Coordinates of C-alpha atoms in Angstrom, one line a residue:
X199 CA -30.2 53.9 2.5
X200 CA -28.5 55.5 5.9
X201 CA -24.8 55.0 3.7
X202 CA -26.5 56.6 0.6
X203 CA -28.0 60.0 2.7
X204 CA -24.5 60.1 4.4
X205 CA -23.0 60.2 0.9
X206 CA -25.4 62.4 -0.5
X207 CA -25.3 64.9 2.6
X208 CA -21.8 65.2 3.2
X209 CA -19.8 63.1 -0.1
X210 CA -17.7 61.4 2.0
X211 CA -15.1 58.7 0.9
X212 CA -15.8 56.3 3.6
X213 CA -19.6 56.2 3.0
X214 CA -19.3 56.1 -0.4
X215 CA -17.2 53.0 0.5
X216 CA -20.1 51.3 2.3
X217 CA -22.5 52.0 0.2
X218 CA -20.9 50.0 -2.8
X219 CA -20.2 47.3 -0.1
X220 CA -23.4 46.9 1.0
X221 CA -24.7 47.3 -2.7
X222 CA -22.6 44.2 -4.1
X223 CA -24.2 42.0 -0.9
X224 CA -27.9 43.1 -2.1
X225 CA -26.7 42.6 -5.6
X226 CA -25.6 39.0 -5.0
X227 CA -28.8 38.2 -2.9
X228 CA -31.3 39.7 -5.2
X229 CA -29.6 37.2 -8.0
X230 CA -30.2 34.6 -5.5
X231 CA -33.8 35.1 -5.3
X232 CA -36.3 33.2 -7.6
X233 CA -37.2 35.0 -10.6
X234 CA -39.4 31.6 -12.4
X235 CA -43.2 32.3 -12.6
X236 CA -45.1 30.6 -9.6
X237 CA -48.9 30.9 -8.2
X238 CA -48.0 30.8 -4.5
X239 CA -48.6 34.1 -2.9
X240 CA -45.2 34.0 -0.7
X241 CA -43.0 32.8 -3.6
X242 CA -44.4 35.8 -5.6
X243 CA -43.9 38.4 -3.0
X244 CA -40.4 37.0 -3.3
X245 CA -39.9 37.6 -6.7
X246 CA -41.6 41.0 -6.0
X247 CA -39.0 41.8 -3.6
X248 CA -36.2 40.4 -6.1
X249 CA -37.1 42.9 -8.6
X250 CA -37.9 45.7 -6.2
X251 CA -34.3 45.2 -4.7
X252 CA -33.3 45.4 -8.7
X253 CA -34.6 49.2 -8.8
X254 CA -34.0 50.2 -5.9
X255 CA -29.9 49.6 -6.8
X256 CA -30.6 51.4 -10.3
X257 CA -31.7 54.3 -8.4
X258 CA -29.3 54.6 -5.6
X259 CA -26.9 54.2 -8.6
X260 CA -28.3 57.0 -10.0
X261 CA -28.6 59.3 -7.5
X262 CA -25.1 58.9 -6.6
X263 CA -23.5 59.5 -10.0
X264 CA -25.6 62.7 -10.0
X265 CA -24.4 63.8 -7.0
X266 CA -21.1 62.9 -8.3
X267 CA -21.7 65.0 -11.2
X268 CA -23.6 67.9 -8.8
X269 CA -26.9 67.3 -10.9
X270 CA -28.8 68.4 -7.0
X271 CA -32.1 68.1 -9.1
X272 CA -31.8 64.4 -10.1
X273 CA -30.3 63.0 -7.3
X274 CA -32.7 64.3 -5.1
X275 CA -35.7 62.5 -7.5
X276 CA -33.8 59.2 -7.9
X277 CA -33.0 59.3 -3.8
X278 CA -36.1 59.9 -3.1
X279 CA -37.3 57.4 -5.2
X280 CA -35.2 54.5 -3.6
X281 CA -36.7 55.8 -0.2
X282 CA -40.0 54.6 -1.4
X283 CA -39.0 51.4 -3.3
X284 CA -37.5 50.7 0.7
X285 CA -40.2 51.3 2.0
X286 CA -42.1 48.8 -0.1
X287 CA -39.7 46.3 0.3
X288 CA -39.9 46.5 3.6
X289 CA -43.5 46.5 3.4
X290 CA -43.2 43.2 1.4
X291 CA -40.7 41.7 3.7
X292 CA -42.8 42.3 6.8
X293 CA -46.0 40.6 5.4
X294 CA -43.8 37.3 4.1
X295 CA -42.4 37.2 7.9
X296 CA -45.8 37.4 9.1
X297 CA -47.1 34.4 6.4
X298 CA -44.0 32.6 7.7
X299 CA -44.6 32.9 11.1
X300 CA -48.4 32.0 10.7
X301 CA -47.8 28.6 9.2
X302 CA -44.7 27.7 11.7
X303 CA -47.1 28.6 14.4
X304 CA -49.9 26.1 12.7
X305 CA -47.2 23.3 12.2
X306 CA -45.9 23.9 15.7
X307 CA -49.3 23.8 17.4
X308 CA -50.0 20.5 14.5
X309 CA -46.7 18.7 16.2
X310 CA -47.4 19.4 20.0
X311 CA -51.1 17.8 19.8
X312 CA -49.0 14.8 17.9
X313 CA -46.7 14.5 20.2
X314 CA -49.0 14.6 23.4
X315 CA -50.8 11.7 21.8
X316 CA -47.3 9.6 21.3
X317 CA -46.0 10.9 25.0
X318 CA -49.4 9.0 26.6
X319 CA -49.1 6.5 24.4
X320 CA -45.6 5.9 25.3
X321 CA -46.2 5.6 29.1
X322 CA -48.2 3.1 28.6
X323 CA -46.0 0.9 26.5
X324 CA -43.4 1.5 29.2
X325 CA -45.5 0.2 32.2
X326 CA -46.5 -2.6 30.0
X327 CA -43.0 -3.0 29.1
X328 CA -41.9 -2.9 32.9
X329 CA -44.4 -5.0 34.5
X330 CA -43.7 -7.6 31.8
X331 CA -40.0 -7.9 32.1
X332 CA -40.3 -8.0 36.1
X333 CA -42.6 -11.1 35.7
X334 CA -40.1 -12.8 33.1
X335 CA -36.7 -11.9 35.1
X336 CA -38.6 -13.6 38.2
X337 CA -39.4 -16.6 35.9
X338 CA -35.9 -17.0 34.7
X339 CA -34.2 -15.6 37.5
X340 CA -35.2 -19.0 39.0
X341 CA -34.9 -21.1 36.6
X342 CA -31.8 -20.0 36.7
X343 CA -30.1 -19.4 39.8
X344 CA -30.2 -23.1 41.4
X345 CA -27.7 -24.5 38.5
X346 CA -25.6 -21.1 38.5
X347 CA -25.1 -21.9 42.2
X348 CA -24.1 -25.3 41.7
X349 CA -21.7 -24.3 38.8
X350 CA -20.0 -21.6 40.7
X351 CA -19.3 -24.1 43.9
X352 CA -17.7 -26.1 41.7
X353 CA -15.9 -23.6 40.2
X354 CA -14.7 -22.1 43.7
X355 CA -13.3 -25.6 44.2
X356 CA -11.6 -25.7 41.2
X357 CA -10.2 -22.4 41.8
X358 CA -8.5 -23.9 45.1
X359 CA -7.1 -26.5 43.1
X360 CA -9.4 -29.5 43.4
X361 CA -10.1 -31.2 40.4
X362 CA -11.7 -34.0 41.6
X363 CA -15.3 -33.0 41.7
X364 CA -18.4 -34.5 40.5
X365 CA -20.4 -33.6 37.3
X366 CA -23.1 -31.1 37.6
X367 CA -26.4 -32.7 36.9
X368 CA -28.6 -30.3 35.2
X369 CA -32.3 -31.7 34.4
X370 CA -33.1 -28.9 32.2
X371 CA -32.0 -29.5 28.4
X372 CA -31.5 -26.0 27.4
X373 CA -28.0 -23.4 27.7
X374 CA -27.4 -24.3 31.1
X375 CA -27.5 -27.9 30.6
X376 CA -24.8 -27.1 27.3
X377 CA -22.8 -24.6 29.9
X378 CA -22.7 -28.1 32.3
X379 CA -21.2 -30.4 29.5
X380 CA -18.9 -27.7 28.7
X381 CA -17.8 -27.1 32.4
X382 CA -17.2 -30.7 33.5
X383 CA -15.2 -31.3 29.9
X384 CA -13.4 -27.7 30.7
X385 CA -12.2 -29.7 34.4
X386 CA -11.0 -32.9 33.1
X387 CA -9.2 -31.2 29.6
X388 CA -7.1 -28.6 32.6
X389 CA -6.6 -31.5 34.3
X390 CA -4.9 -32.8 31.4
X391 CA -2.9 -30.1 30.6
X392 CA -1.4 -29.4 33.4
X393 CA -0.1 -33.3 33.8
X394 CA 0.8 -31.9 30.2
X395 CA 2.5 -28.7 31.4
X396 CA 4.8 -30.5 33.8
X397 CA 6.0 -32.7 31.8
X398 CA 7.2 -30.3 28.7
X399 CA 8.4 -28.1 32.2
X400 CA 10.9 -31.4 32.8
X401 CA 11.9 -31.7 29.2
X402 CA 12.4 -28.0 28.4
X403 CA 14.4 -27.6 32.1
X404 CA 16.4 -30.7 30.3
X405 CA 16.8 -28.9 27.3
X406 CA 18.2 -25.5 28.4
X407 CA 20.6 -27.2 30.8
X408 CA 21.5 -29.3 27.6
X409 CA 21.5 -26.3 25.5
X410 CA 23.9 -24.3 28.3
X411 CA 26.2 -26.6 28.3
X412 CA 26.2 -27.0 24.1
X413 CA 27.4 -22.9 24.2
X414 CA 30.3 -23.4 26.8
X415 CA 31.4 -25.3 24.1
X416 CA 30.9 -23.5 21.6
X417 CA 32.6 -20.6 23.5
X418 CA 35.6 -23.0 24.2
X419 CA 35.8 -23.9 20.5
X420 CA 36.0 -20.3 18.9
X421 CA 38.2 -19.3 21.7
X422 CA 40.8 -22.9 20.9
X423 CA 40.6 -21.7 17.3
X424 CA 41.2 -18.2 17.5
X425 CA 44.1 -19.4 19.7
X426 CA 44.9 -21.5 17.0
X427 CA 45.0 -18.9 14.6
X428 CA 47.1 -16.9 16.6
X429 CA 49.5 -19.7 16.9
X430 CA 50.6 -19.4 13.4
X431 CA 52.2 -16.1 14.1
X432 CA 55.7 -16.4 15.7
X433 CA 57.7 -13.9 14.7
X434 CA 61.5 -14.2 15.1
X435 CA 62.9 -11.1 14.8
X436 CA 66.1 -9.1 16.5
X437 CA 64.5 -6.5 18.0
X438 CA 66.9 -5.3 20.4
X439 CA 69.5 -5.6 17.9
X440 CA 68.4 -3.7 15.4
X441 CA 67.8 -1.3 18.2
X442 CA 71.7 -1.2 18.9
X443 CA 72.2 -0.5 15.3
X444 CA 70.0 2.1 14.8
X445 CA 72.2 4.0 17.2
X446 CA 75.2 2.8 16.2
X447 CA 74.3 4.1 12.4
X448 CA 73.3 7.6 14.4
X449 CA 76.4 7.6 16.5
X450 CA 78.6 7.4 13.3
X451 CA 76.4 9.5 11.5
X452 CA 74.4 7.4 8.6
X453 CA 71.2 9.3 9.6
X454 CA 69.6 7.4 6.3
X455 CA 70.6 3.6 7.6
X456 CA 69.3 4.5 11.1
X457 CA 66.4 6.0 9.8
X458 CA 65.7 2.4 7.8
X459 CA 66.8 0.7 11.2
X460 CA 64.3 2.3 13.2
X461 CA 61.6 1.5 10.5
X462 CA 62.5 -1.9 10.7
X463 CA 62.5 -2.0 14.5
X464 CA 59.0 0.1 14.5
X465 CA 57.6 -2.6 12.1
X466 CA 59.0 -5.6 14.7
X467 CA 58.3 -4.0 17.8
X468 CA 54.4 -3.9 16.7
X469 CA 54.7 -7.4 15.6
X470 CA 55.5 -8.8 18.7
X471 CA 52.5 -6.9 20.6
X472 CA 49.6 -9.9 21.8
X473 CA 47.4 -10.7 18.6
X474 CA 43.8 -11.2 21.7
X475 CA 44.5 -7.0 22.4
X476 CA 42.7 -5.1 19.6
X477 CA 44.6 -1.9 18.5
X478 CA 43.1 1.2 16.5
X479 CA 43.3 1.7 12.7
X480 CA 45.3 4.4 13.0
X481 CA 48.2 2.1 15.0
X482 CA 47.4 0.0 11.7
X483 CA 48.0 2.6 9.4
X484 CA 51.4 3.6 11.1
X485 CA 52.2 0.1 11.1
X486 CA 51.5 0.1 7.0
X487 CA 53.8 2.9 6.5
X488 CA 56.7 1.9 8.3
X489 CA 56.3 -1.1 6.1
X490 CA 56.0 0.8 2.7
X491 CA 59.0 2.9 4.2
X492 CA 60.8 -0.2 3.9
X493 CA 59.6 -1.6 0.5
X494 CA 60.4 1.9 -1.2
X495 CA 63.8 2.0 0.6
X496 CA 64.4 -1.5 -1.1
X497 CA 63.4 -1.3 -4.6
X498 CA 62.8 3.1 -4.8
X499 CA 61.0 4.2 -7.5
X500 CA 59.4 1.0 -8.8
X501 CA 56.4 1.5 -6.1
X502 CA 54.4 4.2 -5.0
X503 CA 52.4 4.2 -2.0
X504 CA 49.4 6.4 -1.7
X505 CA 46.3 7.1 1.0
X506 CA 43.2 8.9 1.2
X507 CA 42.0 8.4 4.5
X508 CA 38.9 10.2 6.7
X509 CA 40.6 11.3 10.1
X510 CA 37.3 10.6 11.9
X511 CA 37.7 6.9 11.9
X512 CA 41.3 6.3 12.9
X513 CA 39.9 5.7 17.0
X514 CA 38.1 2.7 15.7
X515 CA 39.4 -0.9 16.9
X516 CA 40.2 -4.0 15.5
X517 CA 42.5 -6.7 15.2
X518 CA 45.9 -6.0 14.5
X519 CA 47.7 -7.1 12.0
X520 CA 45.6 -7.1 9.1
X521 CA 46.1 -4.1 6.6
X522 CA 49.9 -5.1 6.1
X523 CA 49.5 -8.6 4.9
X524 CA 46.9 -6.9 2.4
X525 CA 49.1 -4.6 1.1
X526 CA 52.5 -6.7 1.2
X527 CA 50.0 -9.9 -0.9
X528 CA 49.5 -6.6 -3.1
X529 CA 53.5 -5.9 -3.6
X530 CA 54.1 -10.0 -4.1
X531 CA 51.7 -11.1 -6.1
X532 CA 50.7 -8.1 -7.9
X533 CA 54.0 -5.6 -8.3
X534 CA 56.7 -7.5 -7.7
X535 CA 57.1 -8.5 -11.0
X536 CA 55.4 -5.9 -13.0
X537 CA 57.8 -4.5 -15.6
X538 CA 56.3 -1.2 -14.9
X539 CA 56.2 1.2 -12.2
X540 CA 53.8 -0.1 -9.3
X541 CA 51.2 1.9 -7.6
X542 CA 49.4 1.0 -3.8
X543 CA 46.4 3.1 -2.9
X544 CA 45.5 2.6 0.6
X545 CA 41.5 4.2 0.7
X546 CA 39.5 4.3 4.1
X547 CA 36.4 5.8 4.4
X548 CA 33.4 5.5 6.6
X549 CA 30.1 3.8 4.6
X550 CA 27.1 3.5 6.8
X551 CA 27.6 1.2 9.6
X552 CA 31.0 -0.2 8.3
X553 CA 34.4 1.3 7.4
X554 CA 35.5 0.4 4.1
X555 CA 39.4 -0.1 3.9
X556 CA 40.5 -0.6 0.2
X557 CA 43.7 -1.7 -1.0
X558 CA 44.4 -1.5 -4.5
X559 CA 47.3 -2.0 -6.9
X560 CA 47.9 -1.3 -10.1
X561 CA 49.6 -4.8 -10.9
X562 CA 49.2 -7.6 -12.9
X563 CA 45.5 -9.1 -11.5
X564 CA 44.4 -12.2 -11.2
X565 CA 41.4 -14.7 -12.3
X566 CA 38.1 -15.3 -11.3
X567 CA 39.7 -19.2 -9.9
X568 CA 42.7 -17.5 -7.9
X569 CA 40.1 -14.9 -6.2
X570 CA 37.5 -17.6 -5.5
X571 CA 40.2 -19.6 -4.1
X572 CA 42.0 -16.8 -2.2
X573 CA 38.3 -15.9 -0.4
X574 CA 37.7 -19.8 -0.1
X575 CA 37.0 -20.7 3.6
X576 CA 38.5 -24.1 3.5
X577 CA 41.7 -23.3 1.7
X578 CA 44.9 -22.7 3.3
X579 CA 48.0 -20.0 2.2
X580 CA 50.6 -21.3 0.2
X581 CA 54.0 -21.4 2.4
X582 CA 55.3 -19.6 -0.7
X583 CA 53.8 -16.2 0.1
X584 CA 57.3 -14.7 2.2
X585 CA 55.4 -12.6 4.2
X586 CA 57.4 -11.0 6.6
X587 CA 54.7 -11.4 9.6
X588 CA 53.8 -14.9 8.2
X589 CA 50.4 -14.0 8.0
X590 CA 48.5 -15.0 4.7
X591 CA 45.0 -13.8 3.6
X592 CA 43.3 -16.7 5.0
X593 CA 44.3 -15.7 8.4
X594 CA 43.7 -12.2 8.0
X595 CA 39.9 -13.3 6.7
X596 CA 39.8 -15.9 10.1
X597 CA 40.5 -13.3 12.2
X598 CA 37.9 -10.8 10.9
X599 CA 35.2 -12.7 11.2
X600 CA 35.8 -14.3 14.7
X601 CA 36.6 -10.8 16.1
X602 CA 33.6 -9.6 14.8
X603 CA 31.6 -13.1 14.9
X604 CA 30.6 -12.3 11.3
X605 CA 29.7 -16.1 9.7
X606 CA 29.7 -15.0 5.8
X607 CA 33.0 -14.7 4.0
X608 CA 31.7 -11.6 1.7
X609 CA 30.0 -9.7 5.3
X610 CA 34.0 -8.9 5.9
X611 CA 36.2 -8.6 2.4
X612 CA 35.2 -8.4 -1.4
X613 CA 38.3 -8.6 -4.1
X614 CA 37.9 -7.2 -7.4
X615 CA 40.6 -7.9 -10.0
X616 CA 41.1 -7.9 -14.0
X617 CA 44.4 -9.7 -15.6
X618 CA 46.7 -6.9 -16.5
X619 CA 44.9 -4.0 -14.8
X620 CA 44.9 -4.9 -10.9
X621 CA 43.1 -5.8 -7.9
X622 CA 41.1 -3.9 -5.3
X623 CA 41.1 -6.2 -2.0
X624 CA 38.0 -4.5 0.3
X625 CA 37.7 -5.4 3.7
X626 CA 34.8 -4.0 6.1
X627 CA 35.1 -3.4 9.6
X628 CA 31.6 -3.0 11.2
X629 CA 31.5 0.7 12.7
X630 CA 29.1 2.3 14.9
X631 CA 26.8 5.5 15.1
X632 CA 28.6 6.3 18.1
X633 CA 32.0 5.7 16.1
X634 CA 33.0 2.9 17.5
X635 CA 33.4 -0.9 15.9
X636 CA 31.7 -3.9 17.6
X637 CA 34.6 -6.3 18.9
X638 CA 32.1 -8.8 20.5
X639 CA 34.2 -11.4 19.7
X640 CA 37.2 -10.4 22.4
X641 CA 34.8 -8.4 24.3
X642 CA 32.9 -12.0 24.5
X643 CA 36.5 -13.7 25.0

């Protein structure tokens, strides 16, 4: 009502603002009250006071519009009005407070008597309660204690490390009697086990001197055959000589033969480096082109060597010597003897933890026999192959997987081929997060 006499008094925006607030919260509670017919006399005063609120928003309502419409006349009656439905409500409210708080005061006076009775009542259970667990924790307290003692003597004995004692001899046949049993069989089963113990202690000290000296030779075994596999590459070439007649060929001015000299020399001095010192793929790469230098030098425009490599790899390591054979099987066995112009793609890309080094031609493929038989870990290279490092496939394959100590054949190349279409040879070199490759093998060596 104070919003509404503001309004009315001085028709102000803000009051006419909190008046409709506060008249959508007594329009929501009034729909909240009860409206159903009842017979108890504070359940009626509420429905009273439902329908009273109900009037008393029609004729603020009123009076408001009229004032909005400067009827003074009837927005005086209609405010004057709700000033007397208020005051009834308010009359209403205050008796249903006063029922209320009658009957809480009855129920409150109701519960203390109640709970006075149960408080009395409860302190009496409780000494009863007290006095009768004092007499039965004396009773079993000592009926108790003498075996406990005997028990824990033993037990202090055993904790020394004397297992030689005697059984405790309980007369009682109840728990501590079963808690006896169970102790003495506890003192002979330990004494078992530890006879037990030391003797698996002298096999197991057996077996890991057994096993230590089982992984020297396996050590000594993948380090003979690594050397072994390094054996088969002796290169005989004229290095210094080909040296002398690269300048030679510059001296007289056949900048074109020197240039093919100095390939040639590049691709021999690199051979001859130590096969246990890994090198990085981009000294592999180089090492691939001087080679392709060569090939296109020989035979021109009947092979085409292309790359697509990620930069960010080229610092990883790995053993050398093993991107050229791929490519120069590809050139033999693939181009060599393709009427058509051949094609080399030389791919390298980073895949997860691996780099992925593809080498694919564009020759004449082989069958499903020739690549099982190529990836085959008990077959050898045919002599036939001319490779110029005399390296075949088998070694390159060998070599991968000891650097790498990588077991399975397909963890460390895949070769995909169709007759008359090509091959794609795939080797993966295990790579890093922190961009390095894992040479346990030498690091191991």
């Amino acid at each position: 009502m104070i919003e509404v006499e503001k309004y009315l008094a001085s028709k102000s925006s803000e009051a006419l603002l909190n008046y409709y607030t506060i008249y959508n919260n007594l329009q929501e509670k009034s729909r909240n009250i009860p409206r159903e017919a009842v017979y108890d006399l504070d359940r009626l005063m509420l429905k009273d006071i439902g329908y009273m609120i109900d009037n008393l928003l029609k004729e603020t309502d009123s009076a408001v519009r009229a004032k909005r419409g400067r009827i003074s006349s009837e927005y005086i009656a209609h405010f004057t009005r709700s000033n007397q439905i208020s005051e009834y409500i308010k009359l209403y409210i205050h008796h249903l407070l006063n029922a209320k708080l009658q009957g809480g005061s009855q129920k409150y006076a109701m519960i203390t008597k109640n709970m006075t009775f149960i408080s009395y009542f409860n302190l009496l259970i409780i000494i009863g309660s007290v006095m009768l667990n004092i007499f039965l924790a004396i009773l079993f307290t000592y009926r108790l204690t003498k075996p406990i003692v005997e028990l824990s003597h033993s037990a202090e004995r055993i904790s020394k490390g004397d297992f030689d004692i005697e059984p405790v001899e309980i007369q009682t046949d109840d728990e501590i009697h079963i808690l006896a049993k169970a102790f003495h069989k506890m003192v002979v089963n330990i004494r078992s086990y530890i006879d037990e113990i030391k003797r698996q202690a002298e096999i197991e000290k057996r077996l890991k001197e057994q096993e230590m000296q089982n992984l020297k030779m396996k050590n000594l075994l993948k380090e003979a055959e690594l050397k072994s596999l390094q054996s088969q590459i002796n290169p005989h070439f004229l290095f210094n000589t080909l040296n002398a007649a690269s300048q030679l060929s510059m001296m007289e001015g056949a900048d074109k033969a020197s240039e093919f000299i100095e390939n040639i020399a590049e691709l021999f001095r690199y051979n001859l480096r130590k096969l246990d010192e890994p090198v990085t793929l981009g000294d592999e790469i180089k090492y691939v082109k001087n080679y392709m230098y060569i090939l296109k030098t020989r035979f021109g425009n009947r092979i085409e060597f292309f790359t697509d490599i990620e930069e960010r790899v080229l610092e990883a390591k790995m053993p050398c010597i093993i991107i050229q054979p791929i490519v120069e099987n590809a050139f033999i066995h693939g181009l060599e003897h393709l009427e058509k112009n051949g094609e080399i793609h030389l791919n390298i890309k980073a895949d997860g933890g691996k780099i992925l080094v593809e080498v694919q031609d564009n020759g004449i493929g082989m069958d499903e026999k020739r690549v099982a038989a190529i990836i085959g870990a008990d077959s050898s290279d045919d002599p036939s192959n001319r490779h110029v490092t005399g390296i075949g496939m088998h070694n390159v394959i060998d070599r991968l997987r000891l650097f790498y100590n990588i077991s399975e054949i397909k963890d460390v190349i895949e070769i995909e081929s169709k007759i008359g279409e090509g091959t794609k040879v795939i080797l993966k070199i295990p790579y890093g997060e922190d961009g390095v490759c894992h040479d346990e093998a030498f690091n191991s060596g």
